[in-house]
PDB file of C-alpha atoms and ligand atoms in Angstrom:
ATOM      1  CA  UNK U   1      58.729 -14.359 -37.430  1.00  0.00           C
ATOM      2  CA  UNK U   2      61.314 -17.238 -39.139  1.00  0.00           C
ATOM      3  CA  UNK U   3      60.226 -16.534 -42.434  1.00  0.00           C
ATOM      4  CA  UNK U   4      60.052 -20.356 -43.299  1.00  0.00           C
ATOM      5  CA  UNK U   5      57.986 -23.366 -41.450  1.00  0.00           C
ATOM      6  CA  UNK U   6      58.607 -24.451 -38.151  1.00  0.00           C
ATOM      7  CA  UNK U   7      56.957 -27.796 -36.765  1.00  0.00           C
ATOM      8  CA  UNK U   8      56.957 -29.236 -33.706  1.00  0.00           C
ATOM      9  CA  UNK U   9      56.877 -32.700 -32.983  1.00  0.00           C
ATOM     10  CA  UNK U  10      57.752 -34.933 -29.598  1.00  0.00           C
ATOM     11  CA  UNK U  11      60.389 -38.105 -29.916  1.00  0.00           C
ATOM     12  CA  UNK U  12      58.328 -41.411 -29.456  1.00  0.00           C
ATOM     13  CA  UNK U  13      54.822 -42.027 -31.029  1.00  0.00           C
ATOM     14  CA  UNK U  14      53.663 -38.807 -32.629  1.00  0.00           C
ATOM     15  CA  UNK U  15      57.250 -38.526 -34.466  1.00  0.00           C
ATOM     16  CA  UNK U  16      57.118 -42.191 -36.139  1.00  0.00           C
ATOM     17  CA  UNK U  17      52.928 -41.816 -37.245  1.00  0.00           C
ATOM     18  CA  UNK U  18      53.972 -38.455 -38.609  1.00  0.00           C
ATOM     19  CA  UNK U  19      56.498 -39.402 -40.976  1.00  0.00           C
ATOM     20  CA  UNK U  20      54.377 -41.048 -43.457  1.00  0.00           C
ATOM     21  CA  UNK U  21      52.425 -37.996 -43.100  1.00  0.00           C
ATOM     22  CA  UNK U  22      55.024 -35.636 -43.717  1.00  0.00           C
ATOM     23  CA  UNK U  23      56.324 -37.772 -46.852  1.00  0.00           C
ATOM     24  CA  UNK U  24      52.870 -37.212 -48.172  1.00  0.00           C
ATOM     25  CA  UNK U  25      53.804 -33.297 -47.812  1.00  0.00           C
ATOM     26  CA  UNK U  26      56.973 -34.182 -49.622  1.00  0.00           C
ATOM     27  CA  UNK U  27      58.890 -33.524 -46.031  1.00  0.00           C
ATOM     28  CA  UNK U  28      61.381 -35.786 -45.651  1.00  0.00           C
ATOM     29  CA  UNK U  29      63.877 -35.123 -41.831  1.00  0.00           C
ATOM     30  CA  UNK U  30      67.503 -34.973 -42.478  1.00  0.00           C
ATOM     31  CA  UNK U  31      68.075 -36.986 -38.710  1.00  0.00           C
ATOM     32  CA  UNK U  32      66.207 -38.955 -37.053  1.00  0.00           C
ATOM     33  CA  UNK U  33      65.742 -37.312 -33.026  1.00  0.00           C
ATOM     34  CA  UNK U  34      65.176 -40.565 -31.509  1.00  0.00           C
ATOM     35  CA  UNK U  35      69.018 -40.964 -32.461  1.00  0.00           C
ATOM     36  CA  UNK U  36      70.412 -37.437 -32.993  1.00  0.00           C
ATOM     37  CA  UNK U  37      70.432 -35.040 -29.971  1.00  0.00           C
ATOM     38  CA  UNK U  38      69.527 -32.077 -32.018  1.00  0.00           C
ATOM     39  CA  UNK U  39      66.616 -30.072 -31.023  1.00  0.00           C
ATOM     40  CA  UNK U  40      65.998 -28.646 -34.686  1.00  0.00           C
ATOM     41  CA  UNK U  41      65.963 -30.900 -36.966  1.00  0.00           C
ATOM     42  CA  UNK U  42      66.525 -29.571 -41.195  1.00  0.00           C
ATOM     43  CA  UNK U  43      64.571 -31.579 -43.993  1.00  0.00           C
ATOM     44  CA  UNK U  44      65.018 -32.026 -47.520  1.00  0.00           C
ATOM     45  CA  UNK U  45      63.417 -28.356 -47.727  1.00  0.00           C
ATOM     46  CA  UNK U  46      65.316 -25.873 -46.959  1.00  0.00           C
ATOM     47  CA  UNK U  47      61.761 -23.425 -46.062  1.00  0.00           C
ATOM     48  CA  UNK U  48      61.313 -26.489 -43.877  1.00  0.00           C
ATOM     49  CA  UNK U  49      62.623 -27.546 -40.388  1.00  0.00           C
ATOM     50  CA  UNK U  50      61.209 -29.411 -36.858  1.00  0.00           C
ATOM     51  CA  UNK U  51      61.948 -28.527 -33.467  1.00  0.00           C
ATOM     52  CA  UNK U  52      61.344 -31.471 -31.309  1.00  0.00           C
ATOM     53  CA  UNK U  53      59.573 -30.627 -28.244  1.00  0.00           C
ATOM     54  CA  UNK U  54      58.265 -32.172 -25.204  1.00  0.00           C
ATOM     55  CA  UNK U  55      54.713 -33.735 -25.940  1.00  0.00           C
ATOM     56  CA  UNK U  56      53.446 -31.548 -23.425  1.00  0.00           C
ATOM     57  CA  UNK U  57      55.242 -28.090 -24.428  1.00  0.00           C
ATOM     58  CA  UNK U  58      53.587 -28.447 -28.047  1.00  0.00           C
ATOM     59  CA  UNK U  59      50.771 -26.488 -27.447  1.00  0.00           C
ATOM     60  CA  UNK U  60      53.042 -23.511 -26.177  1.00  0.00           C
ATOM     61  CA  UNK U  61      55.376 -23.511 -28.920  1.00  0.00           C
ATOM     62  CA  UNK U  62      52.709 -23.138 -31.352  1.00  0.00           C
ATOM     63  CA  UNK U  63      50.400 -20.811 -29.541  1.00  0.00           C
ATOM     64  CA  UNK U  64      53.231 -18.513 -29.030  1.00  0.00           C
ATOM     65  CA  UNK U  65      54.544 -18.802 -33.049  1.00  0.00           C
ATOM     66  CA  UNK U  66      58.185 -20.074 -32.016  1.00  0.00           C
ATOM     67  CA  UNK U  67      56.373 -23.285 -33.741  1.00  0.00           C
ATOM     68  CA  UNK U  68      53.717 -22.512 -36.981  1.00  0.00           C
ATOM     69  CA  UNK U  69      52.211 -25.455 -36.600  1.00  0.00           C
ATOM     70  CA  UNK U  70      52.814 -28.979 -34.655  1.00  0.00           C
ATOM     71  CA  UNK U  71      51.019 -32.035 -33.510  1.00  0.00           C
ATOM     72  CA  UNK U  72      49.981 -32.678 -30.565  1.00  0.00           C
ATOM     73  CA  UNK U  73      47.633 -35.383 -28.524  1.00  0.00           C
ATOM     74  CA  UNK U  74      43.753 -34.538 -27.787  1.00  0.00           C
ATOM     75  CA  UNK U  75      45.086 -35.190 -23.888  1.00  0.00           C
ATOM     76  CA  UNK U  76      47.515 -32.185 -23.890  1.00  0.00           C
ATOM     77  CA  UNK U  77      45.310 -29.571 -25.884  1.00  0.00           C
ATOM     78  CA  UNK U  78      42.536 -30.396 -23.863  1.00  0.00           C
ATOM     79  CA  UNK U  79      44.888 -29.620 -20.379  1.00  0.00           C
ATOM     80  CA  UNK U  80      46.253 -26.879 -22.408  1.00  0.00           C
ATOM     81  CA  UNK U  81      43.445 -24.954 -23.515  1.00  0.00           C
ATOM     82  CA  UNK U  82      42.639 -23.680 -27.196  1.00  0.00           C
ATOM     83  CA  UNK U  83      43.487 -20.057 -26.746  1.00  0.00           C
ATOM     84  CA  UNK U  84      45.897 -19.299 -30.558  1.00  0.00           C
ATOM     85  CA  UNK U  85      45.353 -22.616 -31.851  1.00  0.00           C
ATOM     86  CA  UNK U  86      43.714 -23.657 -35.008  1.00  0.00           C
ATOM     87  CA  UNK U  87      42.690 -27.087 -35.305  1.00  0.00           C
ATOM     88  CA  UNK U  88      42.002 -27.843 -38.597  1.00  0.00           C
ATOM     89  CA  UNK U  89      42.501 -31.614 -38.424  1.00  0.00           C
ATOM     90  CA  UNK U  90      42.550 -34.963 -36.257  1.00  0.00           C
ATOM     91  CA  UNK U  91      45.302 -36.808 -37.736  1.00  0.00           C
ATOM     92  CA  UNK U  92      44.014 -40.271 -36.511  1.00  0.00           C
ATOM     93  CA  UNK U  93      47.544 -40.991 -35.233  1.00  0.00           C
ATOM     94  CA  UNK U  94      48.721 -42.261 -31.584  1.00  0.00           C
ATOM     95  CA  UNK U  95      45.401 -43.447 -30.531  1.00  0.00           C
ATOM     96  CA  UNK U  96      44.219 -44.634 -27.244  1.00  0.00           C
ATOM     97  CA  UNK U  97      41.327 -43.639 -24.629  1.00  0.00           C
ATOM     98  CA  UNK U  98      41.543 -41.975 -21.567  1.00  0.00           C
ATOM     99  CA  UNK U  99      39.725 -44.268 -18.871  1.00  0.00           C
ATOM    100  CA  UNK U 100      39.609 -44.354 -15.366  1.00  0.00           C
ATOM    101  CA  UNK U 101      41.559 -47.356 -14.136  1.00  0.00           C
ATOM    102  CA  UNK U 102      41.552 -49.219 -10.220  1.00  0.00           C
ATOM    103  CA  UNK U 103      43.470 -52.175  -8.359  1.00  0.00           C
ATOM    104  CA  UNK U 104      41.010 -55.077  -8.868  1.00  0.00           C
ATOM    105  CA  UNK U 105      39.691 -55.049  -5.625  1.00  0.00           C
ATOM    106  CA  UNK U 106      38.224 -51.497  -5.870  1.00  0.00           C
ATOM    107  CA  UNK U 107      34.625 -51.213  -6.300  1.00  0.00           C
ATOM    108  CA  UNK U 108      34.345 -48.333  -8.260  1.00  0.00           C
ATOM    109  CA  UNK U 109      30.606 -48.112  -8.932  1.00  0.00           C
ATOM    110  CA  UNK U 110      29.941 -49.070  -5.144  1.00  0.00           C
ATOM    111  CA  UNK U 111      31.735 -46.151  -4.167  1.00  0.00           C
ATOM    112  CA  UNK U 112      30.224 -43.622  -5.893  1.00  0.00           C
ATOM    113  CA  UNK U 113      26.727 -45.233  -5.598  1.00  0.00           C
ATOM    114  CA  UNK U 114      27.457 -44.556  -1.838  1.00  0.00           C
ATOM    115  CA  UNK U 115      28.538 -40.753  -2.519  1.00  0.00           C
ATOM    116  CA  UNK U 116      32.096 -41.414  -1.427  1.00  0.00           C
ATOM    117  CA  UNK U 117      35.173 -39.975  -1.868  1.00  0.00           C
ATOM    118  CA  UNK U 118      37.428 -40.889  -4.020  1.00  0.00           C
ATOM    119  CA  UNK U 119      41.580 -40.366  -4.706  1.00  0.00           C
ATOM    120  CA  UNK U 120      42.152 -39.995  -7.951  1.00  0.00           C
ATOM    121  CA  UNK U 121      45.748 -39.648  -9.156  1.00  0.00           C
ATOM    122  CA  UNK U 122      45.899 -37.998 -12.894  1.00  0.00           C
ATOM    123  CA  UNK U 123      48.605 -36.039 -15.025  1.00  0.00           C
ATOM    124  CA  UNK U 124      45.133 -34.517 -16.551  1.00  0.00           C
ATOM    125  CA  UNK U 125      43.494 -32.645 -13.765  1.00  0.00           C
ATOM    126  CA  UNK U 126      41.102 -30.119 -15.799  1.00  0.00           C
ATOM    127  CA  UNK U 127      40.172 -33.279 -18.099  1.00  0.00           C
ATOM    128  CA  UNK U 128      39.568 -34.977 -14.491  1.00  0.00           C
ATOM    129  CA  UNK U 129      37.953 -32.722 -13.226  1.00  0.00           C
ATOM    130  CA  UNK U 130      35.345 -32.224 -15.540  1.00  0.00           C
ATOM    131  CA  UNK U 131      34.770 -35.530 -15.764  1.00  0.00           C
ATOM    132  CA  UNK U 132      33.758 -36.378 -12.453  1.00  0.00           C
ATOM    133  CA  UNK U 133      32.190 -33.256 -11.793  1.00  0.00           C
ATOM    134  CA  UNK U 134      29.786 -33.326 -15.029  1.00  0.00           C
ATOM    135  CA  UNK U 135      29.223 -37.109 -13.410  1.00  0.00           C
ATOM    136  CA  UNK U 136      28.654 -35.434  -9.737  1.00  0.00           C
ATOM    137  CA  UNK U 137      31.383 -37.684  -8.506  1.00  0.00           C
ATOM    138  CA  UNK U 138      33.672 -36.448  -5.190  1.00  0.00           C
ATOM    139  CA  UNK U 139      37.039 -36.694  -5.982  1.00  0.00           C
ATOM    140  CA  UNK U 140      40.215 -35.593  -4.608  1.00  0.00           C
ATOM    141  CA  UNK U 141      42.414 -35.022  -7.217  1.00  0.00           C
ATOM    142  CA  UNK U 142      46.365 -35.534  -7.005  1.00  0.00           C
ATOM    143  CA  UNK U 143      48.366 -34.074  -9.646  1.00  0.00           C
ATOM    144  CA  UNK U 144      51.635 -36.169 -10.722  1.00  0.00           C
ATOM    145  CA  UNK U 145      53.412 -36.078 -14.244  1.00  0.00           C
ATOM    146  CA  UNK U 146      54.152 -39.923 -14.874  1.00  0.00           C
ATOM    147  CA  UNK U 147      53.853 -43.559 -13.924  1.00  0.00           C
ATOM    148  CA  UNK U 148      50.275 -43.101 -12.704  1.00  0.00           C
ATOM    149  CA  UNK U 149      49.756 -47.065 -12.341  1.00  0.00           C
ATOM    150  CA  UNK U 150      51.985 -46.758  -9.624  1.00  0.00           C
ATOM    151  CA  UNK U 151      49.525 -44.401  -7.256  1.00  0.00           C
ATOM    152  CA  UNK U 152      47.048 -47.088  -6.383  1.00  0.00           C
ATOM    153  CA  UNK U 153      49.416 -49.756  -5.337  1.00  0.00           C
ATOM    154  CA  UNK U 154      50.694 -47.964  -3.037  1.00  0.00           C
ATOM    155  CA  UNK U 155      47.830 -46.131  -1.749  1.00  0.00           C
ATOM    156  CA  UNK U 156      48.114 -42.813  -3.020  1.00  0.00           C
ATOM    157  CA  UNK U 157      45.495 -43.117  -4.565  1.00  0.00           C
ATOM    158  CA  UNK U 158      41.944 -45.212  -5.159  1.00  0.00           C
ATOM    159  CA  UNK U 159      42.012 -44.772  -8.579  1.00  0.00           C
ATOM    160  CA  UNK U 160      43.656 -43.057 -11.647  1.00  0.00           C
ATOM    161  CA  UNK U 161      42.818 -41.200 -14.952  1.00  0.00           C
ATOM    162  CA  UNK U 162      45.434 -42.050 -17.645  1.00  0.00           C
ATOM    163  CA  UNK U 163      45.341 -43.332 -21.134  1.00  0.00           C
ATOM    164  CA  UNK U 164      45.276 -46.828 -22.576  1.00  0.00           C
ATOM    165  CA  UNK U 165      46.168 -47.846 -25.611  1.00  0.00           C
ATOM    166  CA  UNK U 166      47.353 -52.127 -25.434  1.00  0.00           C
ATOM    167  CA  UNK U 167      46.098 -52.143 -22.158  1.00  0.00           C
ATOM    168  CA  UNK U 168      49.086 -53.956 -20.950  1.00  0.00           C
ATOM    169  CA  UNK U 169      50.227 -51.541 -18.303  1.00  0.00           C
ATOM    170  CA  UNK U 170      47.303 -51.787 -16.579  1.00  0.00           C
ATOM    171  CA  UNK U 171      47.244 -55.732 -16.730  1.00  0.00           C
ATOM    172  CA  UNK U 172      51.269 -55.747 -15.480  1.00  0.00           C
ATOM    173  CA  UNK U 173      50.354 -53.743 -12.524  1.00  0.00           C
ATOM    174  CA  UNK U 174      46.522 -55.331 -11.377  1.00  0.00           C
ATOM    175  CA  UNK U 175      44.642 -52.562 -12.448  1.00  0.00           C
ATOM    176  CA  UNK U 176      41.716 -52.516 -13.882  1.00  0.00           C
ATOM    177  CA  UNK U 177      39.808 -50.463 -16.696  1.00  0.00           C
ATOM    178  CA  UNK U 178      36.290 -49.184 -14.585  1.00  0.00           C
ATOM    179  CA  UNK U 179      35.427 -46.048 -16.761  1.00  0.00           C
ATOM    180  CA  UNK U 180      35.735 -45.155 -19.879  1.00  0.00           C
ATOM    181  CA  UNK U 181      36.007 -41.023 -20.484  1.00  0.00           C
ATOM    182  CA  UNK U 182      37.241 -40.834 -24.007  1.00  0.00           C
ATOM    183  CA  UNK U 183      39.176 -41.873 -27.122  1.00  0.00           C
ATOM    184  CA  UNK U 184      41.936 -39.563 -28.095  1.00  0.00           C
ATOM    185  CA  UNK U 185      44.042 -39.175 -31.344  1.00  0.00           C
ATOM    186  CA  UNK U 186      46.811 -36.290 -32.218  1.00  0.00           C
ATOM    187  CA  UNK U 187      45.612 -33.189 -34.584  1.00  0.00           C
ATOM    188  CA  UNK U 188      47.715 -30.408 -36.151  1.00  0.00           C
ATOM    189  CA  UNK U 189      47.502 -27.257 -34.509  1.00  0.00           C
ATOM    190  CA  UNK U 190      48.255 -24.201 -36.424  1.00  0.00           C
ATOM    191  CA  UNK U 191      49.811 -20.936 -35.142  1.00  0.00           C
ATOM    192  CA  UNK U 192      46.198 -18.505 -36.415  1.00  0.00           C
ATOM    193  CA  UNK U 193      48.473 -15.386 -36.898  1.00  0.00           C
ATOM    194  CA  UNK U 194      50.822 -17.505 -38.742  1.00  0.00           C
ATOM    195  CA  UNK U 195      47.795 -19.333 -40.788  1.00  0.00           C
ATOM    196  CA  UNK U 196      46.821 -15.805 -42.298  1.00  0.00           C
ATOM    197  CA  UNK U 197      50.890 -14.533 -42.853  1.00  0.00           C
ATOM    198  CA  UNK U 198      52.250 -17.672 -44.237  1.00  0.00           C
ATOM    199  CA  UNK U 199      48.593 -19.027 -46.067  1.00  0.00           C
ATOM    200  CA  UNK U 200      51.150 -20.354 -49.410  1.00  0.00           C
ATOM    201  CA  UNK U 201      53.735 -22.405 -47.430  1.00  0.00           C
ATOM    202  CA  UNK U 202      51.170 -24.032 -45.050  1.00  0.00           C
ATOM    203  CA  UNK U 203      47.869 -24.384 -47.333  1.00  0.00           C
ATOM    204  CA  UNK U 204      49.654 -27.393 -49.013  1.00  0.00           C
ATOM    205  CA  UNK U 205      50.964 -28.802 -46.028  1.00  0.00           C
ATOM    206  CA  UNK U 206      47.714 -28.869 -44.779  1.00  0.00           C
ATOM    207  CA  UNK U 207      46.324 -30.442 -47.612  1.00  0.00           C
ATOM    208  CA  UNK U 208      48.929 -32.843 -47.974  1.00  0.00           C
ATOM    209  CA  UNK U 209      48.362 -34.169 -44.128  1.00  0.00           C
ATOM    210  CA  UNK U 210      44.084 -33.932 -44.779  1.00  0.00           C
ATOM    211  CA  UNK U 211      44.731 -35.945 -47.828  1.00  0.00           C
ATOM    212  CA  UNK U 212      47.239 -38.409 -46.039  1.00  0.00           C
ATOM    213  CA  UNK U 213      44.709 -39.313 -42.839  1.00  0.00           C
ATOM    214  CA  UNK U 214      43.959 -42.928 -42.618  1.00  0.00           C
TER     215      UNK U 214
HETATM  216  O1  LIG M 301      56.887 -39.586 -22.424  1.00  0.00           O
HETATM  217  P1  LIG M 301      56.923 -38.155 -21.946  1.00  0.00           P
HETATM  218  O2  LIG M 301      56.787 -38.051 -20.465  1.00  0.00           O
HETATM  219  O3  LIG M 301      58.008 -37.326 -22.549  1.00  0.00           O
HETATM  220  O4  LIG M 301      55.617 -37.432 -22.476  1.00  0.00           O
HETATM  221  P2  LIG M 301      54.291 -38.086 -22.928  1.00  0.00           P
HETATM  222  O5  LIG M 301      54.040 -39.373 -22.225  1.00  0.00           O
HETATM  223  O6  LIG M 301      53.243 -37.018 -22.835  1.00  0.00           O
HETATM  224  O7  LIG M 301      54.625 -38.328 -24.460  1.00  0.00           O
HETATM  225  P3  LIG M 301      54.448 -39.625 -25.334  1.00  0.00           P
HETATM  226  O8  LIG M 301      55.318 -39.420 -26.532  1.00  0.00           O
HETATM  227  O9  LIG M 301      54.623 -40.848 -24.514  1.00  0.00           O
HETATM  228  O10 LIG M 301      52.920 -39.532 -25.755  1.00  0.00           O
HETATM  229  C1  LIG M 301      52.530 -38.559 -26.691  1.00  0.00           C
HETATM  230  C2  LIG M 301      51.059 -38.727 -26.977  1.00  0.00           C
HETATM  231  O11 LIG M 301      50.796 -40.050 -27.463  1.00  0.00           O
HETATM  232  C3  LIG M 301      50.135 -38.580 -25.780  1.00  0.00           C
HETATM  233  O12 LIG M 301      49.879 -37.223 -25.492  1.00  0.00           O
HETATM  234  C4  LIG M 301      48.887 -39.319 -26.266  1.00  0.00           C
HETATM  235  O13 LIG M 301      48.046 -38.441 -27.000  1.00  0.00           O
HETATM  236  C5  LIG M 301      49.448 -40.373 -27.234  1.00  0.00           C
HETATM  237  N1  LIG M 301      49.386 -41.755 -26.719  1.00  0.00           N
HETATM  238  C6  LIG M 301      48.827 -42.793 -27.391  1.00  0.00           C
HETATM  239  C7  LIG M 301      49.829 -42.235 -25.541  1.00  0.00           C
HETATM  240  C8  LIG M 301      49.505 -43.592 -25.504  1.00  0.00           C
HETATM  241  N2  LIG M 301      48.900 -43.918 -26.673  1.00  0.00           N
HETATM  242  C9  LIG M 301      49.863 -44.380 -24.348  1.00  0.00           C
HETATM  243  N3  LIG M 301      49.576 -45.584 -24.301  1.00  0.00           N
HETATM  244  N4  LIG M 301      50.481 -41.634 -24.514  1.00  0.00           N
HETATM  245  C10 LIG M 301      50.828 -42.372 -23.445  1.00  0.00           C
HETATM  246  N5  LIG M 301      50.537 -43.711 -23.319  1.00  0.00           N
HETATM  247  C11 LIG M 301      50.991 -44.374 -22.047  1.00  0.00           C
HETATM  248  C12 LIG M 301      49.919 -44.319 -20.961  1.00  0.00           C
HETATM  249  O14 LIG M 301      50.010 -43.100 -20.242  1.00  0.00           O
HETATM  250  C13 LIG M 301      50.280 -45.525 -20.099  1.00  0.00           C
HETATM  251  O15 LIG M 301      51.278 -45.227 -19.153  1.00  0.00           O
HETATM  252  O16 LIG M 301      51.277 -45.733 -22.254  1.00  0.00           O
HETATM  253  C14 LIG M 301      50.845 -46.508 -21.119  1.00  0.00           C
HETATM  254  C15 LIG M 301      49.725 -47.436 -21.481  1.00  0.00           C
HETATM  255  O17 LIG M 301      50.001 -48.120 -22.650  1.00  0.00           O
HETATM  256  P4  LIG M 301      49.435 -49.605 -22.827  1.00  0.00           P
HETATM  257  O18 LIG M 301      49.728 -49.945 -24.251  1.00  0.00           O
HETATM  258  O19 LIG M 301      50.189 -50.476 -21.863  1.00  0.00           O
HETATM  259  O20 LIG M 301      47.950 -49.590 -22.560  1.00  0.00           O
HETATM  260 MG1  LIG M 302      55.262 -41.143 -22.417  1.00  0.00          MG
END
């Protein structure tokens, strides 16, 4: 075990709403990844340093301890599962709701007052799943990994679950908000075995971030 702190954090969103966080910890990044093409990234501490990671992959790193802790969205951990993971806090950052979305025309309730059904095109298919299931819904799920809008206008699909945050994809491409399944924000997630070994480098990070949430 790297015998300093290791956090991972994906380019985009979650990087630029965890910086004022991280200041708060007295973290400051020595690069910025969304210019640099370094995958570990120093700070102005030399005990700590950030991998940047695939929003997806966060989970993993941290569950495995190549990562002690990281941030990820409640989208991914739910896909991912909990197994290793301490979640000690929702950050409040990179929020948006996960919704089921349709092309205008689609009568969504109709359908499944009538029992029918449905295609649903989703990068979350155990959050999907659940869903419609707890809802007694049919569905016919159809795993892709991006660019869900697309599946209904071209008739892969009836429907989609994705997140929305402006709204303005869904607008752009004639699609339509018809359910709404749940908000989501990003939370740390802590390596456990590394909570217990490395308690005096993390406790204060943690509090830091707790004390930082908006
Ligand atoms: O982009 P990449 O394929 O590498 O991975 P990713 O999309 O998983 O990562 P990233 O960085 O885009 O998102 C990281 C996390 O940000 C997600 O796991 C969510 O928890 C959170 N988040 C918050 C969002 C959004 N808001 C969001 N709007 N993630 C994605 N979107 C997408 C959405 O899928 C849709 O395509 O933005 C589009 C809708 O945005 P609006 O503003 O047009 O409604
Ligand atoms: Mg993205």
């Amino acid at each position: 075990m790297n015998p300093g702190i290791t956090l991972a954090l994906s380019k985009g969103r979650i990087f630029e709403e965890t910086l004022p966080l991280l200041a708060a910890a007295g973290i400051v990044p020595d690069e910025n990844p969304e210019q640099s093409r370094k995958l570990i990234i120093g700070t102005n501490r030399p005990d700590v340093r950030l991998v940047i990671v695939r929003a997806t992959d966060t989970p993993t790193y941290v569950q495995y301890g190549a990562a002690d802790l990281g941030i990820a969205g409640k989208d991914v951990l739910l896909e991912h599962g909990g197994a290793g993971l301490y979640q000690p806090l929702d950050l409040n950052i990179a929020k948006c709701r996960l919704c089921v979305a349709a092309p205008k025309g689609f009568d969504y309730e109709a359908a499944i007052q009538r029992g029918a059904r449905i295609r649903v095109a989703t990068k979350y298919i155990k959050t999907a799943r659940e869903h419609f299931a707890a809802k007694g819904v049919h569905v016919d799920l159809i795993k892709l990994y991006g660019s869900m809008e697309l599946a209904p206008l071209v008739e892969l699909a009836d429907a989609i679950v994705d997140l929305v945050s402006t709204g303005g994809t869904l607008r752009a491409n004639n699609l339509v908000e018809v359910e709404d399944i749940m908000p989501i924000s990003s939370r740390l997630v802590v390596n456990q075995a590394a909570l217990k070994v490395k308690r005096e480098l993390l406790q204060p990070i943690l509090d830091a971030f707790a004390g930082a949430i908006k």
